[in-house]
Structure formats: structure tokens, C-alpha cells
Amino acid sequence: MNVEELKTEQIQKGKASKTMLIFAMGSIVMVFAGLTSAYVISKNRPDWLSDFELPQAFLWSTIVMLLSSVTFHLAKKAISKDNRQTTSLMLAITLILGLLFVVLQFVGFGQVVDAGYFFTGSQSTITTSFLYVVVLVHIAHLAGGLISLLIVIYNHYKQKYNSGQTLGIELGAMFWHFLDFLWLYLFLFFTFYK
């Protein structure tokens, strides 16, 4: 196989991989569209809490998630310039921020319970139960994002990426930015739709 054929094959593989990722993200959007639609419909229930406020930890987790998108973008930018050291640093920071996001989500759950609201059981409300389900489903998808990030870090460590081969980092960043946007949407939805 000559260089031109190899380049064409890489381009086709990249397009196919991005298309599959877009379809996967579309299915995730449908899951959350269904959950937020059910949330809107449930607002008419008598046990709805119209005065419920999101915990402060969710604001901090949103800021952390936005920062993690910036660091992933900087990693992608650095590898396109063959700056391996900066790429390694930015990928490590992204991983730390991703894990911190998950920790802050559970801190937020603790703050909700400390405020006297429960997610399940006889003392729960539909409002807090929906919040619990939606956040846990997002965390489950974020676990997939963290696994893909670990694979990107491993492949970077094995020197599989360079300025001519960035597909893995591009796909990882694309999914990570999607999860970031999805959380931002959910945070704004729960903050302003009461």
C-alpha cells in the first residue's frame, strides 16, 4: 500500500468514526430529550416542588466541566503542533477535572439531602427523583467519556498521536465537548425551569 492509499484509508476511517460518534451522541440527546420532556409534563403534579433550588456544588461542577473542555481543547491543539509535553499535561488536567466533576455531583446530592429533600422513598418528591435520575444518567455517560479519555491518554503515552495523526484525540474531544454541552443544558434547564 502506497502513501496516498494509506492517507485515503485514514481519511475514510476518520469520517466513519466521526459519523458513528455523531449517531451515538444523537441517541444520547434523545434519552435526555425524553427525560426533560417527562420532567416538564410532571410539573403539573401536586407534589412538585416549585421552590426547589439546585445545590451550590452543581454550579461548581458546571464550572469544572467547562474548564475541562478548555483543557481538552488545548491538548488537541498541542498535539497538532507535536507538543507532547503540553498535550500530556492538558490530558492529565482534563482527567482530574472530570473526576472532580463527578465528586462535585455527589457533593451536590449530599447538599440536597442535607436540605431535607430525598431522592427515593416515602419522603421523596417527583422533582428530586427526576434530578437524581437525570444526573445519574449523565454521570453514566460521563463514565464513558472518562474511559475514552483514559484510552486517549494511554494511546498518547504509546506515542500513537502526532500532528499527522490526531483522530483519537479529536474523537475523544468531540465526545467530551458534547458531554460538557449536555451538562450545561441540563444545569440551565434545572436552574430556570421550575
C-alpha angles and dihedrals in degrees: 000000000000127000094261093053091047091052091049090050091051091050091050092047090050093051092047092048093049091048092052090048091050090052090049091050089048091056090049090051089053091053092053093041087057093047095048091045090054088048091054092048092047091057089088093062118112093235093057114128106221093176096052114131125200114246119260091243089068090060090051091047089053091053090047091050092050090050090050090056089053092051092047089051090050090050091053091047092049095051090051085061092044090246097149096173094056090043091054092048094048093047090050091049090048090053092049091048091048091053090045089053090057092047091050091050090057091044085054091053088052091051090052091052091045088055088059099259121123132201100211139016133043093315095053126103130211089248095058093039090056091047090051094049095045094047093046091049089051091049089051090055090045088055086060088050091051091050091050089048090053089051090050090050091048093048090047089052088051087053095242092139130069138141090288097044115043102135096115094049091044092053092045092049092046092055093042093052089048091054089047092052090045092053091046089053091049093047092050091043093054092041098051105025105075 
